[in-house]
Coordinates of C-alpha atoms in Angstrom, one line a residue:
X18 CA -33.3 -8.7 -19.9
X19 CA -32.6 -5.3 -18.2
X20 CA -32.9 -5.2 -14.4
X21 CA -35.4 -2.4 -13.7
X22 CA -35.3 -0.2 -10.6
X23 CA -38.5 -1.7 -9.3
X24 CA -37.3 -5.3 -9.6
X25 CA -33.9 -4.5 -8.2
X26 CA -35.5 -2.9 -5.1
X27 CA -37.8 -5.8 -4.9
X28 CA -35.0 -8.2 -4.7
X29 CA -33.0 -6.3 -2.1
X30 CA -34.1 -4.6 1.1
X31 CA -34.2 -0.8 1.0
X32 CA -31.0 1.0 1.9
X33 CA -32.4 2.2 5.1
X34 CA -32.8 -1.4 6.3
X35 CA -29.4 -2.4 5.2
X36 CA -27.2 0.3 6.7
X37 CA -27.8 2.6 9.7
X38 CA -25.1 5.0 10.8
X39 CA -24.5 6.1 14.4
X40 CA -24.7 9.9 14.3
X41 CA -23.2 12.1 16.9
X42 CA -24.9 15.6 17.0
X43 CA -21.8 17.3 18.1
X44 CA -19.9 16.0 15.1
X45 CA -22.7 16.5 12.6
X46 CA -20.9 19.3 10.8
X47 CA -17.7 17.5 10.2
X48 CA -18.8 13.9 10.0
X49 CA -19.9 12.0 6.9
X50 CA -23.4 12.5 5.2
X51 CA -26.7 12.3 6.9
X52 CA -27.8 9.1 5.2
X53 CA -25.4 6.5 3.8
X54 CA -25.7 3.2 1.9
X55 CA -23.9 0.1 2.8
X56 CA -20.7 1.0 0.9
X57 CA -20.9 4.8 1.5
X58 CA -22.1 5.6 -2.0
X59 CA -23.5 9.0 -1.0
X60 CA -21.0 11.7 -1.9
X61 CA -19.4 13.1 1.3
X62 CA -19.1 16.8 2.0
X63 CA -16.0 18.7 0.9
X64 CA -13.1 18.3 3.3
X65 CA -10.9 21.1 4.5
X66 CA -7.2 21.0 3.5
X67 CA -6.2 20.6 7.1
X68 CA -8.2 17.4 7.4
X69 CA -6.7 16.0 4.2
X70 CA -3.2 16.8 5.5
X71 CA -4.0 15.1 8.8
X72 CA -5.2 12.1 6.9
X73 CA -1.9 12.0 5.0
X74 CA 0.2 12.0 8.2
X75 CA 0.0 8.2 8.2
X76 CA 2.0 8.1 5.0
X77 CA 4.6 10.4 6.5
X78 CA 5.1 8.1 9.5
X79 CA 5.1 5.0 7.4
X80 CA 7.7 6.3 5.0
X81 CA 9.9 7.7 7.8
X82 CA 10.0 4.2 9.3
X83 CA 10.6 2.6 5.9
X84 CA 13.6 4.9 5.4
X85 CA 15.0 4.0 8.8
X86 CA 14.7 0.3 7.9
X87 CA 16.4 0.9 4.5
X88 CA 19.3 2.6 6.3
X89 CA 19.8 0.3 9.3
X90 CA 18.3 -3.2 8.6
X91 CA 21.4 -4.5 6.8
X92 CA 23.9 -3.3 9.5
X93 CA 21.6 -4.7 12.1
X94 CA 21.4 -8.1 10.4
X95 CA 25.2 -8.1 9.9
X96 CA 25.8 -7.2 13.6
X97 CA 23.8 -10.1 14.9
X98 CA 25.6 -12.5 12.6
X99 CA 22.9 -13.5 10.2
X100 CA 24.3 -16.1 7.7
X101 CA 24.3 -15.0 4.0
X102 CA 22.1 -17.9 2.9
X103 CA 19.2 -16.6 5.1
X104 CA 19.2 -13.1 3.5
X105 CA 16.8 -14.0 0.7
X106 CA 14.5 -15.8 3.2
X107 CA 14.2 -12.6 5.3
X108 CA 13.1 -10.6 2.2
X109 CA 10.8 -13.2 0.8
X110 CA 8.7 -14.2 3.8
X111 CA 6.9 -10.9 4.1
X112 CA 5.9 -10.3 0.4
X113 CA 4.7 -13.9 0.1
X114 CA 2.5 -13.5 3.2
X115 CA 1.3 -10.1 1.9
X116 CA 0.5 -11.4 -1.5
X117 CA -1.7 -14.2 -0.1
X118 CA -3.4 -12.3 2.7
X119 CA -3.8 -8.7 1.3
X120 CA -7.1 -9.5 -0.6
X121 CA -8.4 -11.2 2.5
X122 CA -7.7 -8.1 4.6
X123 CA -9.2 -5.8 2.0
X124 CA -12.4 -7.9 1.8
X125 CA -12.6 -8.1 5.6
X126 CA -12.4 -4.4 5.9
X127 CA -15.2 -3.9 3.4
X128 CA -17.4 -6.0 5.7
X129 CA -16.1 -4.7 9.1
X130 CA -18.9 -3.7 11.5
X131 CA -16.7 -2.1 14.2
X132 CA -18.3 1.0 15.7
X133 CA -15.1 3.0 15.0
X134 CA -15.5 2.4 11.2
X135 CA -14.4 -0.1 8.6
X136 CA -10.8 0.9 7.9
X137 CA -9.4 2.5 11.1
X138 CA -9.4 -0.7 13.2
X139 CA -7.2 -2.4 10.6
X140 CA -4.9 0.7 10.3
X141 CA -4.5 0.8 14.1
X142 CA -3.7 -2.9 14.3
X143 CA -1.2 -2.8 11.4
X144 CA 0.4 0.3 12.9
X145 CA 1.0 -1.4 16.2
X146 CA 2.5 -4.4 14.4
X147 CA 4.9 -2.0 12.6
X148 CA 5.9 -0.6 16.0
X149 CA 6.5 -4.1 17.4
X150 CA 8.5 -5.1 14.3
X151 CA 10.8 -2.0 14.7
X152 CA 11.2 -2.8 18.4
X153 CA 12.3 -6.3 17.7
X154 CA 14.8 -5.7 14.8
X155 CA 16.4 -2.6 16.3
X156 CA 16.5 -3.8 19.9
X157 CA 16.5 -7.6 19.5
X158 CA 20.1 -8.2 20.6
X159 CA 19.6 -6.0 23.7
X160 CA 16.4 -7.8 24.7
X161 CA 18.1 -11.2 24.3
X162 CA 21.1 -10.1 26.3
X163 CA 18.9 -9.1 29.2
X164 CA 17.2 -12.6 29.4
X165 CA 19.8 -15.1 28.2
X166 CA 23.3 -15.3 29.7
X167 CA 24.8 -18.1 27.5
X168 CA 26.7 -16.5 24.6
X169 CA 26.0 -19.2 22.0
X170 CA 22.3 -19.0 22.7
X171 CA 22.3 -15.2 22.6
X172 CA 23.5 -15.2 19.0
X173 CA 20.9 -17.7 17.8
X174 CA 18.0 -16.0 19.5
X175 CA 19.2 -12.6 18.5
X176 CA 19.1 -13.7 14.8
X177 CA 15.6 -15.2 15.3
X178 CA 14.2 -12.1 17.0
X179 CA 15.8 -9.7 14.5
X180 CA 14.4 -11.7 11.5
X181 CA 11.0 -11.8 13.1
X182 CA 11.1 -8.1 13.6
X183 CA 12.0 -7.4 9.9
X184 CA 9.3 -9.7 8.7
X185 CA 6.6 -8.2 11.0
X186 CA 7.6 -4.7 10.0
X187 CA 7.6 -5.3 6.3
X188 CA 4.4 -7.2 6.5
X189 CA 2.5 -4.5 8.3
X190 CA 4.1 -1.6 6.4
X191 CA 3.1 -3.1 3.1
X192 CA -0.4 -4.0 4.3
X193 CA -1.3 -0.7 5.8
X194 CA -1.3 1.2 2.5
X195 CA -4.5 -0.5 1.2
X196 CA -6.7 0.4 4.2
X197 CA -5.3 4.0 4.2
X198 CA -6.3 4.5 0.6
X199 CA -9.7 2.8 1.1
X200 CA -10.3 5.0 4.1
X201 CA -9.6 8.1 2.0
X202 CA -12.0 6.9 -0.8
X203 CA -14.7 6.2 1.7
X204 CA -14.9 9.6 3.4
X205 CA -14.0 12.0 0.6
X206 CA -15.7 13.3 -2.6
X207 CA -14.1 12.6 -5.9
X208 CA -12.2 16.0 -6.0
X209 CA -11.0 15.5 -2.4
X210 CA -9.8 12.0 -3.3
X211 CA -7.4 13.5 -5.9
X212 CA -6.2 16.2 -3.5
X213 CA -5.8 13.6 -0.7
X214 CA -3.7 11.3 -3.0
X215 CA -1.4 14.3 -3.8
X216 CA -1.0 15.1 -0.1
X217 CA -0.2 11.4 0.5
X218 CA 2.6 11.5 -2.1
X219 CA 3.8 14.9 -0.8
X220 CA 4.1 13.7 2.8
X221 CA 5.5 10.3 1.7
X222 CA 8.4 12.1 0.1
X223 CA 8.9 14.3 3.1
X224 CA 8.8 11.4 5.5
X225 CA 11.3 9.4 3.5
X226 CA 13.7 12.4 3.2
X227 CA 13.5 13.0 7.0
X228 CA 14.0 9.3 7.7
X229 CA 17.1 9.2 5.5
X230 CA 18.5 12.3 7.1
X231 CA 17.9 10.9 10.5
X232 CA 19.8 7.8 9.5
X233 CA 22.7 9.8 8.2
X234 CA 23.4 11.4 11.6
X235 CA 26.0 9.7 13.8
X236 CA 23.9 9.4 16.9
X237 CA 26.5 7.4 18.7
X238 CA 28.5 10.5 19.6
X239 CA 25.5 12.5 20.9
X240 CA 24.0 12.8 24.4
X241 CA 21.2 10.4 23.5
X242 CA 23.8 7.9 22.1
X243 CA 25.7 7.9 25.4
X244 CA 22.5 7.6 27.4
X245 CA 21.1 4.6 25.5
X246 CA 22.8 1.3 24.7
X247 CA 23.5 2.1 21.0
X248 CA 22.5 4.4 18.2
X249 CA 19.9 1.7 17.2
X250 CA 18.0 2.5 20.3
X251 CA 18.1 6.3 19.5
X252 CA 16.8 5.6 16.0
X253 CA 14.0 3.4 17.5
X254 CA 13.0 6.2 19.9
X255 CA 12.7 8.8 17.1
X256 CA 10.9 6.3 14.7
X257 CA 8.5 5.2 17.4
X258 CA 7.6 8.7 18.4
X259 CA 7.1 9.8 14.7
X260 CA 4.9 6.7 13.9
X261 CA 2.7 7.0 17.0
X262 CA 2.1 10.8 16.6
X263 CA 1.4 10.4 12.8
X264 CA -0.9 7.4 13.4
X265 CA -2.8 9.2 16.1
X266 CA -3.3 12.3 13.9
X267 CA -4.4 10.2 11.0
X268 CA -6.9 8.1 13.0
X269 CA -8.7 11.3 14.3
X270 CA -8.5 13.2 10.9
X271 CA -11.9 12.3 9.4
X272 CA -14.7 10.4 11.1
X273 CA -16.0 7.2 9.5
X274 CA -19.6 6.0 9.4
X275 CA -19.7 2.5 10.8
X276 CA -21.2 -0.3 8.7
X277 CA -24.4 -1.6 10.2
X278 CA -26.4 -4.7 9.3
X279 CA -30.0 -5.0 10.3
X280 CA -29.8 -8.7 10.9
X281 CA -27.8 -11.8 10.1
X282 CA -30.0 -12.6 7.0
X283 CA -29.2 -9.2 5.5
X284 CA -25.5 -9.6 6.2
X285 CA -25.5 -13.1 4.6
X286 CA -27.3 -11.8 1.5
X287 CA -24.7 -9.0 1.0
X288 CA -21.8 -11.4 1.4
X289 CA -23.2 -14.1 -0.9
X290 CA -24.1 -11.7 -3.7
X291 CA -20.7 -10.1 -3.4
X292 CA -19.3 -13.0 -5.5
X293 CA -21.0 -11.6 -8.6
X294 CA -19.9 -8.0 -8.2
X295 CA -16.6 -8.0 -10.1
X296 CA -18.2 -8.5 -13.5
X297 CA -18.4 -5.3 -15.7
X298 CA -21.1 -2.9 -14.7
X299 CA -22.9 -3.2 -18.0
X300 CA -23.0 -7.0 -17.8
X301 CA -24.1 -6.8 -14.2
X302 CA -27.2 -4.7 -15.0
X303 CA -28.2 -6.8 -18.0
X304 CA -27.8 -10.3 -16.7
X305 CA -31.1 -12.0 -16.0
X306 CA -29.5 -14.6 -13.7
X307 CA -28.4 -11.8 -11.4
X308 CA -32.0 -11.0 -10.6
X309 CA -32.9 -14.6 -10.3
X310 CA -30.0 -15.2 -7.9
X311 CA -31.0 -12.3 -5.7
X312 CA -34.7 -13.3 -5.7
X313 CA -33.7 -16.9 -5.0
X314 CA -31.6 -15.9 -2.0
X315 CA -34.4 -13.7 -0.6
X316 CA -37.0 -16.5 -1.1
X317 CA -34.6 -19.0 0.5
X318 CA -34.3 -16.9 3.7
X319 CA -38.1 -16.8 4.0
X320 CA -38.6 -20.5 3.6
X321 CA -38.2 -23.2 6.1
X322 CA -36.3 -25.4 3.8
X323 CA -33.6 -22.8 3.2
X324 CA -33.0 -21.3 6.7
X325 CA -30.0 -19.0 7.2
X326 CA -26.9 -21.0 8.0
X327 CA -25.0 -20.4 11.2
X328 CA -22.1 -18.0 11.2
X329 CA -19.6 -20.7 11.5
X330 CA -18.9 -23.2 8.7
X331 CA -21.4 -22.4 5.9
X332 CA -21.1 -18.6 6.0
X333 CA -17.3 -18.7 6.3
X334 CA -17.1 -21.0 3.3
X335 CA -19.5 -18.7 1.3
X336 CA -17.4 -15.6 2.2
X337 CA -14.1 -17.3 1.0
X338 CA -15.9 -18.4 -2.2
X339 CA -17.1 -14.9 -2.7
X340 CA -13.6 -13.5 -2.3
X341 CA -12.1 -15.9 -4.8
X342 CA -14.7 -15.2 -7.4
X343 CA -14.2 -11.5 -6.8
X344 CA -10.5 -11.7 -7.6
X345 CA -10.9 -14.1 -10.5
X346 CA -13.7 -12.1 -12.2
X347 CA -12.0 -8.7 -12.3
X348 CA -12.9 -6.7 -15.3
X349 CA -10.2 -6.4 -17.9
X350 CA -9.4 -2.7 -17.2
X351 CA -8.7 -3.6 -13.5
X352 CA -6.4 -6.4 -14.5
X353 CA -4.5 -4.2 -17.0
X354 CA -4.1 -1.6 -14.3
X355 CA -2.7 -4.2 -11.9
X356 CA -0.2 -5.5 -14.5
X357 CA 1.0 -1.9 -15.2
X358 CA 1.4 -1.4 -11.5
X359 CA 3.4 -4.6 -11.3
X360 CA 5.7 -3.4 -14.0
X361 CA 6.2 -0.1 -12.3
X362 CA 7.1 -1.6 -8.9
X363 CA 9.4 -4.2 -10.4
X364 CA 11.3 -1.5 -12.1
X365 CA 11.3 0.8 -9.1
X366 CA 12.3 -1.8 -6.5
X367 CA 14.9 -3.3 -8.9
X368 CA 16.7 0.0 -8.8
X369 CA 16.1 1.0 -5.2
X370 CA 17.0 -2.2 -3.4
X371 CA 20.5 -2.3 -4.8
X372 CA 21.1 1.4 -5.5
X373 CA 23.5 2.0 -2.6
X374 CA 25.4 -1.1 -3.5
X375 CA 25.6 0.1 -7.1
X376 CA 27.0 3.4 -6.0
X377 CA 29.7 1.7 -3.9
X378 CA 30.8 -0.9 -6.4
X379 CA 30.2 0.6 -9.8
X380 CA 30.3 4.4 -9.4
X381 CA 33.0 4.5 -6.6
X382 CA 34.7 1.3 -7.7
X383 CA 34.9 -0.1 -4.2
X384 CA 34.4 -3.6 -2.9
X385 CA 32.3 -4.8 0.1
X386 CA 34.3 -8.0 0.3
X387 CA 37.7 -6.4 0.9
X388 CA 39.2 -6.2 4.4
X389 CA 37.5 -3.5 6.5
X390 CA 40.6 -1.5 6.9
X391 CA 41.5 -1.5 3.2
X392 CA 41.1 1.3 0.7
X393 CA 38.7 -0.7 -1.4
X394 CA 36.3 -1.2 1.5
X395 CA 36.5 2.4 2.7
X396 CA 35.8 3.6 -0.9
X397 CA 32.8 1.3 -1.1
X398 CA 31.5 2.6 2.2
X399 CA 31.9 6.2 0.9
X400 CA 29.8 5.2 -2.1
X401 CA 27.1 3.7 0.0
X402 CA 26.9 6.9 2.0
X403 CA 26.6 8.9 -1.2
X404 CA 23.9 6.5 -2.3
X405 CA 21.9 7.4 0.8
X406 CA 22.1 11.1 -0.2
X407 CA 20.8 10.0 -3.6
X408 CA 17.9 8.3 -2.0
X409 CA 17.2 11.5 0.0
X410 CA 17.2 13.5 -3.3
X411 CA 14.7 10.9 -4.6
X412 CA 12.4 11.5 -1.6
X413 CA 12.5 15.3 -1.9
X414 CA 11.9 15.1 -5.7
X415 CA 8.9 12.9 -5.0
X416 CA 7.4 15.5 -2.7
X417 CA 8.0 18.3 -5.3
X418 CA 6.6 16.3 -8.2
X419 CA 3.5 15.4 -6.2
X420 CA 2.7 19.1 -6.1
X421 CA 3.5 19.6 -9.8
X422 CA 1.1 16.8 -10.6
X423 CA -1.8 19.0 -9.6
X424 CA -0.7 21.6 -12.1
X425 CA 0.0 19.2 -14.9
X426 CA -3.2 17.1 -14.5
X427 CA -5.6 19.5 -16.3
X428 CA -3.3 19.7 -19.3
X429 CA -2.0 16.1 -19.8
X430 CA -4.5 14.0 -17.8
X431 CA -3.9 10.8 -15.9
X432 CA -2.6 9.1 -19.0
X433 CA 0.0 11.7 -19.5
X434 CA 1.1 11.6 -15.9
X435 CA 1.3 7.8 -15.9
X436 CA 3.2 7.7 -19.2
X437 CA 5.7 10.4 -18.2
X438 CA 6.5 8.8 -14.8
X439 CA 7.4 5.5 -16.4
X440 CA 9.3 7.1 -19.4
X441 CA 11.4 9.5 -17.3
X442 CA 12.4 6.7 -14.9
X443 CA 13.3 4.3 -17.7
X444 CA 15.4 6.9 -19.4
X445 CA 17.0 8.0 -16.2
X446 CA 18.1 4.6 -15.0
X447 CA 19.3 3.7 -18.5
X448 CA 21.6 6.7 -18.5
X449 CA 22.9 5.9 -15.0
X450 CA 23.8 2.4 -16.2
X451 CA 25.5 3.7 -19.3
X452 CA 27.3 6.6 -17.7
X453 CA 28.0 5.8 -14.0
X454 CA 29.4 9.1 -12.8
X455 CA 28.8 10.6 -9.3
X456 CA 27.3 14.0 -10.2
X457 CA 25.2 12.8 -13.1
X458 CA 23.9 9.9 -11.0
X459 CA 22.9 12.2 -8.2
X460 CA 21.2 14.5 -10.6
X461 CA 19.2 11.7 -12.2
X462 CA 18.1 10.4 -8.8
X463 CA 15.4 13.1 -9.0
X464 CA 13.7 11.0 -11.6
X465 CA 13.3 8.3 -9.1
X466 CA 11.1 10.7 -7.2
X467 CA 9.0 11.2 -10.3
X468 CA 8.4 7.4 -10.5
X469 CA 7.7 7.1 -6.8
X470 CA 5.1 9.9 -6.8
X471 CA 3.5 8.4 -9.9
X472 CA 3.2 4.9 -8.3
X473 CA 1.6 6.3 -5.1
X474 CA -1.0 8.5 -6.9
X475 CA -2.0 7.7 -10.5
X476 CA -3.1 4.1 -10.1
X477 CA -5.3 4.9 -7.1
X478 CA -6.8 7.9 -8.9
X479 CA -7.7 5.5 -11.7
X480 CA -9.4 3.2 -9.2
X481 CA -11.4 6.2 -8.0
X482 CA -12.3 7.1 -11.6
X483 CA -13.5 3.5 -12.2
X484 CA -15.7 3.5 -9.2
X485 CA -17.1 6.9 -10.1
X486 CA -18.0 5.7 -13.5
X487 CA -19.7 2.6 -12.2
X488 CA -21.8 4.6 -9.8
X489 CA -22.8 6.9 -12.7
X490 CA -23.8 4.0 -14.9
X491 CA -25.9 2.5 -12.2
X492 CA -27.7 5.8 -11.7
X493 CA -28.3 6.1 -15.4
X494 CA -29.7 2.6 -15.4
X495 CA -32.1 3.4 -12.6
X496 CA -30.3 1.4 -10.0
X497 CA -29.6 3.1 -6.7
X498 CA -25.9 3.5 -6.2
X499 CA -24.4 1.6 -3.4
X500 CA -27.0 -1.2 -3.1
X501 CA -24.8 -3.7 -4.9
X502 CA -21.4 -2.0 -5.1
X503 CA -18.0 -3.6 -5.1
X504 CA -15.9 -2.7 -2.0
X505 CA -13.1 -0.2 -2.5
X506 CA -11.0 -2.0 0.0
X507 CA -10.5 -5.1 -2.1
X508 CA -9.7 -3.0 -5.2
X509 CA -6.9 -1.1 -3.3
X510 CA -5.7 -4.5 -1.9
X511 CA -5.5 -5.9 -5.4
X512 CA -3.2 -3.0 -6.4
X513 CA -1.1 -3.3 -3.3
X514 CA -0.7 -7.0 -3.9
X515 CA 1.4 -6.1 -7.0
X516 CA 4.0 -4.6 -4.7
X517 CA 4.4 -7.9 -2.9
X518 CA 4.4 -9.8 -6.2
X519 CA 7.2 -7.5 -7.5
X520 CA 9.2 -8.2 -4.3
X521 CA 8.8 -11.9 -4.7
X522 CA 9.8 -11.9 -8.4
X523 CA 12.9 -9.7 -7.7
X524 CA 13.8 -11.7 -4.6
X525 CA 13.9 -14.9 -6.5
X526 CA 15.5 -13.7 -9.8
X527 CA 17.4 -10.5 -9.4
X528 CA 19.8 -11.6 -6.6
X529 CA 20.9 -14.4 -8.9
X530 CA 21.5 -12.0 -11.8
X531 CA 23.5 -9.6 -9.5
X532 CA 25.8 -12.5 -8.4
X533 CA 26.6 -13.2 -12.0
X534 CA 26.7 -9.8 -13.7
X535 CA 27.2 -7.4 -10.9
X536 CA 25.1 -4.4 -9.7
X537 CA 25.0 -2.7 -13.1
X538 CA 22.3 -5.3 -14.1
X539 CA 19.9 -3.8 -11.5
X540 CA 19.7 -0.3 -13.2
X541 CA 19.6 -1.8 -16.7
X542 CA 16.8 -4.2 -15.6
X543 CA 14.9 -1.3 -14.0
X544 CA 15.2 0.7 -17.2
X545 CA 14.1 -2.2 -19.5
X546 CA 11.1 -3.1 -17.3
X547 CA 10.0 0.6 -16.9
X548 CA 10.1 1.2 -20.7
X549 CA 8.0 -2.0 -21.2
X550 CA 5.6 -0.7 -18.6
X551 CA 5.5 2.6 -20.4
X552 CA 4.2 0.9 -23.5
X553 CA 1.6 -1.0 -21.5
X554 CA 0.5 2.2 -19.8
X555 CA 0.0 3.9 -23.2
X556 CA -1.8 1.1 -25.0
X557 CA -3.5 -1.2 -22.5
X558 CA -4.6 0.8 -19.4
X559 CA -8.1 2.2 -19.7
X560 CA -8.7 5.9 -18.8
X561 CA -12.1 7.4 -18.1
X562 CA -13.0 10.2 -20.4

């Protein structure tokens, strides 16, 4: 039985009763549309390029801080005396937490009723956690020295505080990507979503390049280095300023319309029916039990026997049940996109996490285990420094390719961009593993940037395409778009979860392989996984025509 528009509207309250936006007359020109449904289905006005660039500044600050962590976290951990058997624990805690909690945060942001908007409160909170994490892992030993005099306790507490800082920073930096993407999708039209994702990739590359360059400077011999306790404090000063400025610009870039519920009955209705909204759109419109479920819930709220439960135990249980059903009932094309994203991040991280070590041991033929005054160790250190320049080339190439994507998109489409990104990365890492020479390796580092830009843009563009198609099918079926729409936050969170899952898989397995076969296995593994993902992208991922 097909669900007609009249029966659908009879089962649900009209949109005007479900969602009411607070409109400020002074912002009426730049704010979001005049009337908006619960999930913001009304197409927003076109955004100026400056607004999209401002929105992308969060990615600049995030990647700048990521680059600082990549350059300094290992020296910091070594300087505080972290035992080698705890290294894997540091890198596993954050992705495990992220993989478990990311969908919860995505779903919570879909239902957030803060007057400031749905996404921005979470972005602000995660940004502050990033700042706290940086403060702890870059200044932990100084903080402990100021409060504890006993030397043995200083070392123990310095290790604890530094580990806590690394975990907090990685946790928040991984988490913040989902709300940022959902924020962009909420306040932009389809064309502006594509532009915004390209600006995100552009500023991500620029932020990473500037972060690596900042880490390459010897700040210990500058005026700031002499004024502060160490170069770690100088780096923290720069990173904190960049993050706070970028986060402030981002949060004031484009206003959000806050989510408003008329009453607790309406809110419960929307949360309960959310458990059905991850089936395919065609099935959703045809299922007769969907209408009966909606009607039953409405009837139940009006009867004395089925009063609305309190917001404590019953509603919380219903919300968690809805979230689990949402994740388990993803349509096949969403699942395939998540799998391809997992392959991409496994390949990319397999190469990036060990690249500087690969340069030092394989390309430069040095050894990190040799005495620190030996030629082998100094050669290894020179290789690590050259690896940092390779990562800088990767970041710059990512920015350049994000611009080229806009030129290539009309000719080869999203499928072509996705396929080329995986293919070039797979071939490039394979060549590096087979021919580990300095100049060829640095030249092929530009292909890392192609993969990075692809992972940050194309999957999220496909999410936007899927949502656009679903809204179009609803309108064709006579159902008002937005009345029963899946939240974009949980879709972005599902994609971001694949990054954490990739980190968990690599943290458990790749370190063991490196200890047996050496660093060469990292680039060969990256090449193999990327080429497998290339086949998956070509034959299993669905592209909207």
